[in-house]
CSV table of C-alpha atoms in Angstrom, one decimal:
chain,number,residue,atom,x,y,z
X,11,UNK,CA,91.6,58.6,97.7
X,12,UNK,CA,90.9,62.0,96.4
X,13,UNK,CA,94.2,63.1,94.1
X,14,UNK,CA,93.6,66.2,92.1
X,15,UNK,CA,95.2,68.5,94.6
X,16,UNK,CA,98.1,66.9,94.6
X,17,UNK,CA,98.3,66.5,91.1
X,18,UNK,CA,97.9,70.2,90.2
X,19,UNK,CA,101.1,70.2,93.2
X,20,UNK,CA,103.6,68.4,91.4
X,21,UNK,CA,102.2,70.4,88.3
X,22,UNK,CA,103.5,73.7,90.3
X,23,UNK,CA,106.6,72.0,91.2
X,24,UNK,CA,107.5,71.6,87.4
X,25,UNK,CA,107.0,75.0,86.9
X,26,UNK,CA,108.7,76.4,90.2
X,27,UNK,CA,112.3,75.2,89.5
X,28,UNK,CA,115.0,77.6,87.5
X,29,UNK,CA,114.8,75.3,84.8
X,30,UNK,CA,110.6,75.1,85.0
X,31,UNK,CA,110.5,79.0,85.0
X,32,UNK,CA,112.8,79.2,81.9
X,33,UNK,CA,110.9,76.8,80.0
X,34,UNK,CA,107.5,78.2,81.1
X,35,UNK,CA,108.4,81.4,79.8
X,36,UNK,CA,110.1,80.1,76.7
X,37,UNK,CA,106.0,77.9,76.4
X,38,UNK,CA,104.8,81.2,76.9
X,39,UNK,CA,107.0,83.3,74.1
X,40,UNK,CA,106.5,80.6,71.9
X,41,UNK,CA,102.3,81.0,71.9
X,42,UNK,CA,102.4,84.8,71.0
X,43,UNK,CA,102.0,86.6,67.9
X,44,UNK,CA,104.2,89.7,69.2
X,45,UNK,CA,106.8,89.6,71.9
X,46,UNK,CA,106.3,91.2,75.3
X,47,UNK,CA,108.5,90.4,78.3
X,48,UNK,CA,106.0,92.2,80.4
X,49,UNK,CA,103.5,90.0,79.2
X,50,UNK,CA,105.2,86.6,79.4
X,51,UNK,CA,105.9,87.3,83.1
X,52,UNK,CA,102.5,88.3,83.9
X,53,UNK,CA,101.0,85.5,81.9
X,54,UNK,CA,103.7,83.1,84.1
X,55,UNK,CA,102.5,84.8,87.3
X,56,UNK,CA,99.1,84.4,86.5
X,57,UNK,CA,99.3,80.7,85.4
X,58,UNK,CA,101.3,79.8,88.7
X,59,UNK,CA,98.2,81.7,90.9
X,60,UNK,CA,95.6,80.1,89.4
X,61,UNK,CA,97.4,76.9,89.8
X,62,UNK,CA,98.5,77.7,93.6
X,63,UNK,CA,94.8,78.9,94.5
X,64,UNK,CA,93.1,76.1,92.3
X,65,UNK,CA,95.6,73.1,94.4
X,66,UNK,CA,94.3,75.1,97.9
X,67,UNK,CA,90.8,75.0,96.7
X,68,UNK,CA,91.0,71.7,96.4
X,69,UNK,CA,92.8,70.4,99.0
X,70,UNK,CA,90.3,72.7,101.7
X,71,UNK,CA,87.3,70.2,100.0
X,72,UNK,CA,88.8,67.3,100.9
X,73,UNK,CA,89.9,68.5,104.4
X,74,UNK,CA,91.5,71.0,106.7
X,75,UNK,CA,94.7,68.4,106.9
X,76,UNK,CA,94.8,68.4,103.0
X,77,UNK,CA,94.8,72.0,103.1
X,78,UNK,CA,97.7,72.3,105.2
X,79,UNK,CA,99.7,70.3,103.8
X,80,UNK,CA,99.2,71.7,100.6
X,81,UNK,CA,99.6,75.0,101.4
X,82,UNK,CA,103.2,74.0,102.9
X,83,UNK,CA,104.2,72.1,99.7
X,84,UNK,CA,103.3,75.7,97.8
X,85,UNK,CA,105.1,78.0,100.1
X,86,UNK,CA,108.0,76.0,99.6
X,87,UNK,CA,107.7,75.5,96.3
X,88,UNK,CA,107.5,79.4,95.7
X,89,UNK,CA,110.0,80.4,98.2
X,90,UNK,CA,112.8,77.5,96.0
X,91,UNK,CA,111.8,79.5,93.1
X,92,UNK,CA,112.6,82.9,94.3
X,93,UNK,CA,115.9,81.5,96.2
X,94,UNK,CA,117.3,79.4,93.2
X,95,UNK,CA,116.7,82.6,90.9
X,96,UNK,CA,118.5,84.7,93.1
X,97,UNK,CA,121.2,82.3,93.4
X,98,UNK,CA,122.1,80.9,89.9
X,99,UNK,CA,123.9,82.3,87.5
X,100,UNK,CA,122.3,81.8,84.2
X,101,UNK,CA,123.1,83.2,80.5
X,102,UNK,CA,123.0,87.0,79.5
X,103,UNK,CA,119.0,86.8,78.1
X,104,UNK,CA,117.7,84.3,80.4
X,105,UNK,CA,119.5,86.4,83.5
X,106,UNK,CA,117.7,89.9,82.2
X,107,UNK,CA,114.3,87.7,82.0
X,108,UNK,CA,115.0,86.5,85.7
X,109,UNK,CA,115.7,90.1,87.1
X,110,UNK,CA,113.0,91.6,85.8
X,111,UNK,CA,110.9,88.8,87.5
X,112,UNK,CA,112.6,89.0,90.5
X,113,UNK,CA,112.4,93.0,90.8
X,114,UNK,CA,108.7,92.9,89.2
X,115,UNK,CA,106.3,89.8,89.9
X,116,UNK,CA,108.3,88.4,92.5
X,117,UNK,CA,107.4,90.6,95.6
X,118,UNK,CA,104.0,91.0,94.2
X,119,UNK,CA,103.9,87.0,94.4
X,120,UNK,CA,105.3,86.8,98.2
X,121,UNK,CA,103.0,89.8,99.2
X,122,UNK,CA,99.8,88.1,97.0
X,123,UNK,CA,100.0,84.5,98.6
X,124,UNK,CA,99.7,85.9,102.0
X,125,UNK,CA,96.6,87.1,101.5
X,126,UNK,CA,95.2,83.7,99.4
X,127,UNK,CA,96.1,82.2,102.3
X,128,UNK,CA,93.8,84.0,104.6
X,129,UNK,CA,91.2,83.4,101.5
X,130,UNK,CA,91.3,79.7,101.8
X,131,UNK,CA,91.1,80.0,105.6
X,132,UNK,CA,88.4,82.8,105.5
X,133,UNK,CA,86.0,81.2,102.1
X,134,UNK,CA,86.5,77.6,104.1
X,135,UNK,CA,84.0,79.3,107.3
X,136,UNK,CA,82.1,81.5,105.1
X,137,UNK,CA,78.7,80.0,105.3
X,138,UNK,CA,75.7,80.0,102.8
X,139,UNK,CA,74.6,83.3,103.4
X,140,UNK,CA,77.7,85.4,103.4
X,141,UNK,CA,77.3,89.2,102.6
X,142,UNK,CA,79.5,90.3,100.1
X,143,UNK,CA,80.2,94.1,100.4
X,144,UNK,CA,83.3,94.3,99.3
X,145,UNK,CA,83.5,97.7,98.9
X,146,UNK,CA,82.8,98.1,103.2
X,147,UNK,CA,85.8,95.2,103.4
X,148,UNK,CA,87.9,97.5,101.3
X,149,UNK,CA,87.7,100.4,103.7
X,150,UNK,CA,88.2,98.4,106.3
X,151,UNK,CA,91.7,97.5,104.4
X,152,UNK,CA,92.6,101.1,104.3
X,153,UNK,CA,91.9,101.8,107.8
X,154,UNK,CA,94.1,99.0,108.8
X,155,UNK,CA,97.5,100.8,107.2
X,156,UNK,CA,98.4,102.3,110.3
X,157,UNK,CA,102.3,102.4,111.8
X,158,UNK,CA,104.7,99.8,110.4
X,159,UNK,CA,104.5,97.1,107.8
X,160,UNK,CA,105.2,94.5,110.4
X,161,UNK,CA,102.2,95.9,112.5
X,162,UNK,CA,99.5,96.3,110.0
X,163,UNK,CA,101.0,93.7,107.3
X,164,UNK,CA,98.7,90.6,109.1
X,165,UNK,CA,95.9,93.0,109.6
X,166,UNK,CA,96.0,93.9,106.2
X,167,UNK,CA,96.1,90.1,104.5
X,168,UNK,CA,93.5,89.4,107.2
X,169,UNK,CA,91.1,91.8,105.4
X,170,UNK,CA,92.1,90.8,102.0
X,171,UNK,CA,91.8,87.2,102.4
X,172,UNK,CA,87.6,88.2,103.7
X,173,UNK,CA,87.5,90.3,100.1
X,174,UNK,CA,89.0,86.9,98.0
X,175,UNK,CA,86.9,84.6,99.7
X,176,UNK,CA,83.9,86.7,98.5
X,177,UNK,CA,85.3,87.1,95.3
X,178,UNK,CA,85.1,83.3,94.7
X,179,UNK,CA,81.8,83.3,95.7
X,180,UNK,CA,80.9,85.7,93.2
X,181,UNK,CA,80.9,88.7,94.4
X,182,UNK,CA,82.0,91.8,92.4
X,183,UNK,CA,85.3,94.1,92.7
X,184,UNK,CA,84.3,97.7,91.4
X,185,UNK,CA,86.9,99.2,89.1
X,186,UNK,CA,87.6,102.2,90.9
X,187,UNK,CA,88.7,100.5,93.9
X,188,UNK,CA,92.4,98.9,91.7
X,189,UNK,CA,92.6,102.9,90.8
X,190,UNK,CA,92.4,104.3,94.0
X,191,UNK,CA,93.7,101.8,96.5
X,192,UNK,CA,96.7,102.0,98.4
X,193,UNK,CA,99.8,99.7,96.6
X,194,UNK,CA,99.7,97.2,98.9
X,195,UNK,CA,96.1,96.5,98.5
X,196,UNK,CA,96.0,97.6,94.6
X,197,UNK,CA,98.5,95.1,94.4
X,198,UNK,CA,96.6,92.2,95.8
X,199,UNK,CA,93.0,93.4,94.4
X,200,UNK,CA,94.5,93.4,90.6
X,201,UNK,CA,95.7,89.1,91.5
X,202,UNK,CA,92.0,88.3,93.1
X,203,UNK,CA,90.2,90.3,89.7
X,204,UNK,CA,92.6,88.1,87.4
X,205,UNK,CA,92.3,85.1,89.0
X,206,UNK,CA,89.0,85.4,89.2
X,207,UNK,CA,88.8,86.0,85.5
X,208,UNK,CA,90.5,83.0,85.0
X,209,UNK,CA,88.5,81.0,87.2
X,210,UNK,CA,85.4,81.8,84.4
X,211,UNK,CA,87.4,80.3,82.0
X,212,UNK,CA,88.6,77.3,84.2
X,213,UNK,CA,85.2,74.9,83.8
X,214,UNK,CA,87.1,72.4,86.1
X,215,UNK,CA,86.7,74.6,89.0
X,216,UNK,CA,82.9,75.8,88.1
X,217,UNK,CA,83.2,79.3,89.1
X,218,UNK,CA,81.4,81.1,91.0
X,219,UNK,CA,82.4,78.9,94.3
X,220,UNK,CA,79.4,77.7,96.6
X,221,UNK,CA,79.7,77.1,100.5
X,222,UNK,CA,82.4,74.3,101.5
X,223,UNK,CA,80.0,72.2,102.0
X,224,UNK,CA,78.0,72.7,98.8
X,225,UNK,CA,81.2,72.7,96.8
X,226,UNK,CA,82.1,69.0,98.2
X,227,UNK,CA,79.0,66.9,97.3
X,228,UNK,CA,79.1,68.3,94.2
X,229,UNK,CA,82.4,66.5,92.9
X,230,UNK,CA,82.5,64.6,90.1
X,231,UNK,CA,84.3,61.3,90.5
X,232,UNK,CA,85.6,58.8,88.3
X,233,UNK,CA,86.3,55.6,90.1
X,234,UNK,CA,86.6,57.2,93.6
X,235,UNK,CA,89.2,60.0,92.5
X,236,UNK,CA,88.4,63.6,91.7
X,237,UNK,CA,89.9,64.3,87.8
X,238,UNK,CA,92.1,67.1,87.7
X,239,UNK,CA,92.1,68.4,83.7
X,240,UNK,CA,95.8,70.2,83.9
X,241,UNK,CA,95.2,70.2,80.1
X,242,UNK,CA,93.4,73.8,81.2
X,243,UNK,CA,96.1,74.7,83.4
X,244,UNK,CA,98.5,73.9,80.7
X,245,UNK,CA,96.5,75.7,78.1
X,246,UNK,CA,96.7,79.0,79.8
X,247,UNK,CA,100.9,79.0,78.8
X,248,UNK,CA,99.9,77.8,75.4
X,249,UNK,CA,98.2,80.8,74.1
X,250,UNK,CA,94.4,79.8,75.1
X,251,UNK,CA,92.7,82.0,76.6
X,252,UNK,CA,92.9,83.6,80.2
X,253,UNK,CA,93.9,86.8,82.0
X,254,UNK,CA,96.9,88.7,83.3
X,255,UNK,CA,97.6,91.7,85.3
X,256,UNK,CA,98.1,93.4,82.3
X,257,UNK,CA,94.6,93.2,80.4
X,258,UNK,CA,92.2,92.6,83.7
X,259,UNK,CA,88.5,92.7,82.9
X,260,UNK,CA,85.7,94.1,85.0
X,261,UNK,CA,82.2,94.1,85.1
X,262,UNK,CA,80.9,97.7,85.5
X,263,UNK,CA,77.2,99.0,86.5
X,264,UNK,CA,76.2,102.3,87.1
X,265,UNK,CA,77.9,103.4,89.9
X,266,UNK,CA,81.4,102.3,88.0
X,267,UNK,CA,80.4,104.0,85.0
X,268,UNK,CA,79.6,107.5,87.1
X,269,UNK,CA,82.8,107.3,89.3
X,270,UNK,CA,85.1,106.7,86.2
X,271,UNK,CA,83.2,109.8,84.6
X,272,UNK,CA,84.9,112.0,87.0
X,273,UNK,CA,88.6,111.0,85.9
X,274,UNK,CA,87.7,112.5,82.2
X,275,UNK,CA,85.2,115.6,83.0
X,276,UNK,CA,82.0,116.9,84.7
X,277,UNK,CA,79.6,114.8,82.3
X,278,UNK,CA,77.6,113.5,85.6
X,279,UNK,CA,78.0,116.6,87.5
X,280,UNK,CA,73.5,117.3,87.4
X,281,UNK,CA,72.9,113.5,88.1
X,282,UNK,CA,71.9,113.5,92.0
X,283,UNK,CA,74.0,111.3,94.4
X,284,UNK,CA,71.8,108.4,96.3
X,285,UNK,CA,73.3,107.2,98.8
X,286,UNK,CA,75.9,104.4,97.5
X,287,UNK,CA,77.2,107.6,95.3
X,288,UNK,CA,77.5,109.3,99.3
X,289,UNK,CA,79.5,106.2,100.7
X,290,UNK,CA,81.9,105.7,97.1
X,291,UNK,CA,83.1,108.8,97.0
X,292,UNK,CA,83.5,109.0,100.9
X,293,UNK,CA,85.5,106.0,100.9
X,294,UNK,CA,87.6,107.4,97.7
X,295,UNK,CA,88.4,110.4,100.5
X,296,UNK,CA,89.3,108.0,103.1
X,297,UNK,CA,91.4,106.0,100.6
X,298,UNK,CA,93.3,109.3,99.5
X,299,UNK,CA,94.3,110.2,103.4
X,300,UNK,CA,96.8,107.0,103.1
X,301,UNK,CA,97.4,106.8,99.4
X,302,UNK,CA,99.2,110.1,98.1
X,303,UNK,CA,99.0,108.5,94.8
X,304,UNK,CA,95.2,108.8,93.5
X,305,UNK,CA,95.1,111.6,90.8
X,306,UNK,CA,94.6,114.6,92.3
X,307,UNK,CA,92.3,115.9,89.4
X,308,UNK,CA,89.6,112.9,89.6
X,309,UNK,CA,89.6,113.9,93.5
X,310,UNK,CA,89.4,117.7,92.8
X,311,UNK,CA,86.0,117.0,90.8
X,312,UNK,CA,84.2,114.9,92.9
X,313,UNK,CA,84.8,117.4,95.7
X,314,UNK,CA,82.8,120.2,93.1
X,315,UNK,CA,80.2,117.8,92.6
X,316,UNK,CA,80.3,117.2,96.7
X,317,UNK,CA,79.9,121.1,96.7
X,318,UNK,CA,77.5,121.1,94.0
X,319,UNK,CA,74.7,118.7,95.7
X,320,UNK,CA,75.8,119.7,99.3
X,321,UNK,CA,77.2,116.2,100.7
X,322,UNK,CA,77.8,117.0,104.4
X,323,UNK,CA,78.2,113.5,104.7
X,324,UNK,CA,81.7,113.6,103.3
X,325,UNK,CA,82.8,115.8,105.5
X,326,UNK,CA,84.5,113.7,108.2
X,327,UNK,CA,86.6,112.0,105.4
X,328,UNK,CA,87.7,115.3,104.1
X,329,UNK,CA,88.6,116.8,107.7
X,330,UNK,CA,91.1,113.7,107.8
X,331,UNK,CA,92.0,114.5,103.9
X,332,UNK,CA,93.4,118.3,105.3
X,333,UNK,CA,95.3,116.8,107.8
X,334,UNK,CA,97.1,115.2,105.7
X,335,UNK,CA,97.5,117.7,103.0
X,336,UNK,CA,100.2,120.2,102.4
X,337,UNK,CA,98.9,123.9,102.5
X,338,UNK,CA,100.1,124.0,98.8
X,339,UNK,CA,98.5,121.2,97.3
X,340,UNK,CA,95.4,122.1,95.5
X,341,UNK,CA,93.4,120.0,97.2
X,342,UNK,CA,94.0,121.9,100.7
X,343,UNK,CA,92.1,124.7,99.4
X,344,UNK,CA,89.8,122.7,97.5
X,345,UNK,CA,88.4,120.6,100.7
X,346,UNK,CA,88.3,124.4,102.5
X,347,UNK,CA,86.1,125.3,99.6
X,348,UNK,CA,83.6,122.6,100.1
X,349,UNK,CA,83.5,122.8,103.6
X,350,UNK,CA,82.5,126.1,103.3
X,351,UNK,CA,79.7,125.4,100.7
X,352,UNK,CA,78.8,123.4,103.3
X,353,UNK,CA,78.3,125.6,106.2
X,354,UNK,CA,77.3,124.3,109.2
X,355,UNK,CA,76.1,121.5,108.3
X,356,UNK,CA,80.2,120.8,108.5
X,357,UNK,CA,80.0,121.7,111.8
X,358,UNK,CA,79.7,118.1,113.4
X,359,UNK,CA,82.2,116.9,112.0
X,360,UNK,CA,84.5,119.6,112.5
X,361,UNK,CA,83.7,119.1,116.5
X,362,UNK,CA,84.1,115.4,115.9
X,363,UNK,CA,87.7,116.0,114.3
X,364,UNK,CA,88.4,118.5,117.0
X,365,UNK,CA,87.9,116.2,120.3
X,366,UNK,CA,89.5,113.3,118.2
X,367,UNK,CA,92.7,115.2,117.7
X,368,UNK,CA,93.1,118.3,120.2
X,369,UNK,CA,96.7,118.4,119.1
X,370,UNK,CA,96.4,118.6,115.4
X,371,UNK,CA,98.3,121.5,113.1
X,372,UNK,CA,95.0,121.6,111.3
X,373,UNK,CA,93.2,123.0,114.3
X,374,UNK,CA,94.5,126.5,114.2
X,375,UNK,CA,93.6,126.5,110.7
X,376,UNK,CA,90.1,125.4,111.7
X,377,UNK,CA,90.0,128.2,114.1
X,378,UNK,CA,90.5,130.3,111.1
X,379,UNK,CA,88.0,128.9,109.3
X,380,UNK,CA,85.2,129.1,111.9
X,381,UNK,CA,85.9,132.6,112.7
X,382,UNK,CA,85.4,134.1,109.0
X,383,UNK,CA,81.8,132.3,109.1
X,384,UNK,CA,78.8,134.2,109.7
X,385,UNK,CA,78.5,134.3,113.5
X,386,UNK,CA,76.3,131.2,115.5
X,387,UNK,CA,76.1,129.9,119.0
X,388,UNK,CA,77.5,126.5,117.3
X,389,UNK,CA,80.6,128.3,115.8
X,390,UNK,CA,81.2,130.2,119.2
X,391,UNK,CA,80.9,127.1,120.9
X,392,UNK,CA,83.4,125.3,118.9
X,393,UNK,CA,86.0,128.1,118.4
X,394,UNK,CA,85.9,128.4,121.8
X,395,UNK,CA,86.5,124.1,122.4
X,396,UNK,CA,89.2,124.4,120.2
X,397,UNK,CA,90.8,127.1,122.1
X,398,UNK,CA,90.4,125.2,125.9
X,399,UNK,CA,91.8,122.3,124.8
X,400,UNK,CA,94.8,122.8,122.8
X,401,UNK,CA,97.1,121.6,124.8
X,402,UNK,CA,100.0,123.8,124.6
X,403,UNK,CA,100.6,127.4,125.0
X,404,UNK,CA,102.3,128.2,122.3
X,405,UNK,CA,102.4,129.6,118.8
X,406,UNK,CA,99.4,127.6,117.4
X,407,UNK,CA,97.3,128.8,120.5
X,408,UNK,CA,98.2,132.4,119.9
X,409,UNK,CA,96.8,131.9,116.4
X,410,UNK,CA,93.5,130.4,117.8
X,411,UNK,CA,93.4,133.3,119.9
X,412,UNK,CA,93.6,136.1,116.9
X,413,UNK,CA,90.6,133.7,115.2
X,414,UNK,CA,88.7,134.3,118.3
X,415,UNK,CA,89.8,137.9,118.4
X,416,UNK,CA,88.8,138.2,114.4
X,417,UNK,CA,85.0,136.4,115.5
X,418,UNK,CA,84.6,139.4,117.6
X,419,UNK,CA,81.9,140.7,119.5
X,420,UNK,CA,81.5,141.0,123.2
X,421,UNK,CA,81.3,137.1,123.9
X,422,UNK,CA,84.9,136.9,122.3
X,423,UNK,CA,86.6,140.0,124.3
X,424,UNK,CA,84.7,138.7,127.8
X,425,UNK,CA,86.6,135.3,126.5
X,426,UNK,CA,89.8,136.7,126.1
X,427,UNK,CA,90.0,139.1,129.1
X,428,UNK,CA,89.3,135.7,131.4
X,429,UNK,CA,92.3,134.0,129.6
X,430,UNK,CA,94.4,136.6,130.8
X,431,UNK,CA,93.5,136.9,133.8
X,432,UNK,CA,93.6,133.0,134.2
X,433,UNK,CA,97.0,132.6,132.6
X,434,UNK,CA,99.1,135.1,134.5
X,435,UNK,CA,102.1,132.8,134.4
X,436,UNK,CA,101.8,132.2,130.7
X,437,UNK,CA,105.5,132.9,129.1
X,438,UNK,CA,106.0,136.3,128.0
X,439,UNK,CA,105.8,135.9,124.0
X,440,UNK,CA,102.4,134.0,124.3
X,441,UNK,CA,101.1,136.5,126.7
X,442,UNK,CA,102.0,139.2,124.7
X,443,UNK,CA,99.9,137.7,121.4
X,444,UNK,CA,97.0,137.0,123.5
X,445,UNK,CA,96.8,140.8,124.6
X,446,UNK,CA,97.1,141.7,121.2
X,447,UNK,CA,94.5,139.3,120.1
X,448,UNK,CA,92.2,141.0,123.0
X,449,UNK,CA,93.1,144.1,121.5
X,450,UNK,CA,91.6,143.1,118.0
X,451,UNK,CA,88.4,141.9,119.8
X,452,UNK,CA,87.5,144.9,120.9
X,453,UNK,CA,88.6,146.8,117.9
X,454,UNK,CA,86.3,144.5,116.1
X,455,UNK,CA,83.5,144.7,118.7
X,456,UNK,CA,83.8,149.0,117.9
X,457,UNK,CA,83.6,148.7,114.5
């Protein structure tokens, strides 16, 4: 019978107990030159994950029973850890070692083998041919944080787990996506990039990962079993070489090398975007709308360089950037800027963003917007959508109105003077602001 899996199990059993953690990290101290907690625990989470993933690995080659049952014996091996931590009372160091595990690596763990879960599952029906755009998987992961942790949460791991089992076949995490990713996938994507470091210098596990299928004839066997060298495991904690969270490596090419430009300076601001520069930084956009966190300057000067080279294309994702954006932050005026440079070739998307949200606070700003453009049958039409469709008669529509009013010309006062005859029962405050909008029209429409 096949063994290694199980091998490398009771190898993660050792290490998962209170008194396994304590002497891991005491293996761990003992193989650096300078002390780091930080860097213990990160080296002790990264030698448990390479051991959890490696044991899954294995057991999905010999079959999808294995697997099961291996992923059990590892769930429960990392859930004893985290309860008997919580739970003992242990000297004064050893018990500041074990709170900063438990307040730092610990979640990160729970949250991390979720998703290598769903890799095993999702690399195990990955077949030969398997694309590997990760960066297209990674916006789906953004789009899927929507409503409540307990909605999107298997969704979300769902996602991830298609962007690990890519990873072990090779495919390549760009940089930028660690800096600008939402926690909860920033969190994961910094565990796939180190393990997959590790992996590179794991020769047992021969990374990059073939198909399933491909993987399984090409076992070597010794008298019928597969050999599982722990030795490499077991170097990791003893000061040979391998990764953490903490020093993660990356290859880069040129795209990773222009985006990162942008969080120092302008030095790529004359090099002209193709059209993997046009999706990046649109997904970077998208990311921002549900990640407050990406630094507001590095955003800032891709949107001059969007202005610059006249990327209509990014103008969806920076329609749902305003909506989410306080009318203080710089970025709200910022995005109105490059719409503007933009002209109407923003037009589309601004009548895209109006029919998909006819409610939205952003609209009367929109309004506003439209109206102090030069004049067009497109921006008519639109201001005039926007106006029809709001849903309520209130202040936001009044304001819509005055846009319309500000637009001028005869179209705009014909407009108004049919709302008012229309909306005879309209309450008295918002009746009153539409007749002085209709007022300014024609004021406007003089002049």
């Amino acid at each position: 019978m096949q063994r290694d899996y199980k091998e490398l199990l009771e190898e993660i059993k050792e290490i998962t107990t209170a008194d396994g953690f304590v002497s891991s990290c005491l293996e761990i101290k003992e193989s650096l030159f300078f002390y780091e907690l930080e860097l213990v625990l990160a080296a002790y989470t990264a030698s448990l994950e390479l051991l959890a993933v490696a044991a899954l690995l294995n057991a999905a080659l010999k079959s999808r029973r294995d697997l099961l049952r291996a992923r059990a014996e590892v769930e429960r091996c990392v859930d004893t850890l985290l309860a008997d931590l919580t739970k003992f009372q242990f000297p004064l160091d050893i018990q500041y070692v074990v709170d900063r595990f438990l307040q730092g690596p610990a979640p990160r763990i729970r949250w991390r083998f979720a998703v290598y879960r769903e890799m095993i599952k999702a690399y195990a029906s990955l077949d030969e041919a398997a694309p590997d755009d990760l960066d297209a998987l990674l916006r789906r992961a953004h789009k899927a944080i929507q409503g409540t942790e307990a909605d999107f949460g298997p969704r979300l791991a769902a996602v991830l787990g298609q962007v690990g089992a890519r990873m072990l076949r090779g495919a390549r995490l760009r940089p930028i996506w660690v800096q600008v990713s939402h926690p909860r996938i920033q969190v994961v994507l910094s565990g796939l990039q180190t393990l997959v470091n590790n992996l590179r210098v794991t020769p047992y596990l021969n990374y990059p990962l073939e198909d399933l299928a491909t993987e399984r004839q090409k076992r070597r066997k010794v008298k019928g079993n597969v050999v599982a060298d722990l030795g490499v495991f077991r170097n990791f904690r003893q000061g040979g070489s391998g990764y953490t969270e903490l020093n993660i490596a990356f290859e880069r090419d040129e795209y990773d090398h222009f985006l990162e430009g942008f969080f120092t300076g302008f030095q790529y601001l004359d090099v002209e975007p193709d059209q993997t520069v046009v999706d990046l930084i649109t997904m970077i956009f998208e990311a921002r709308s549900v990640h407050l966190g990406v630094d507001g300057r590095f955003l800032l000067r891709l949107m001059v360089y969007c202005s610059r080279w006249k990327l209509s294309q990014v103008s969806d994702a920076v329609l749902e950037l305003l909506a989410e954006l306080d009318w203080e932050d710089p970025l709200f005026y910022e995005s109105w800027s490059l719409l503007k440079s933009l002209a109407g070739k923003a037009l589309p998307a601004m009548r895209r963003f109006a029919r998909a949200n006819p409610e939205s606070p952003l609209l009367p700003y929109l309004a506003l917007f439209l109206s102090s453009g030069p004049p067009s049958k497109r921006r008519w039409s639109l201001l005039k959508e926007i106006f029809e469709h709001y849903p309520d008669d209130n202040e936001d529509k009044a304001h819509i109105a005055l846009s319309i009013a500000r637009y001028g010309g005869e179209d705009a006062v014909a407009f108004l003077e049919q709302v008012l005859t229309a909306d005879k029962n309209a309450n008295g405050s918002y009746r009153r602001e539409l007749e002085k909008a209709l007022a300014a029209a024609k004021q406007q429409t003089v002049n």
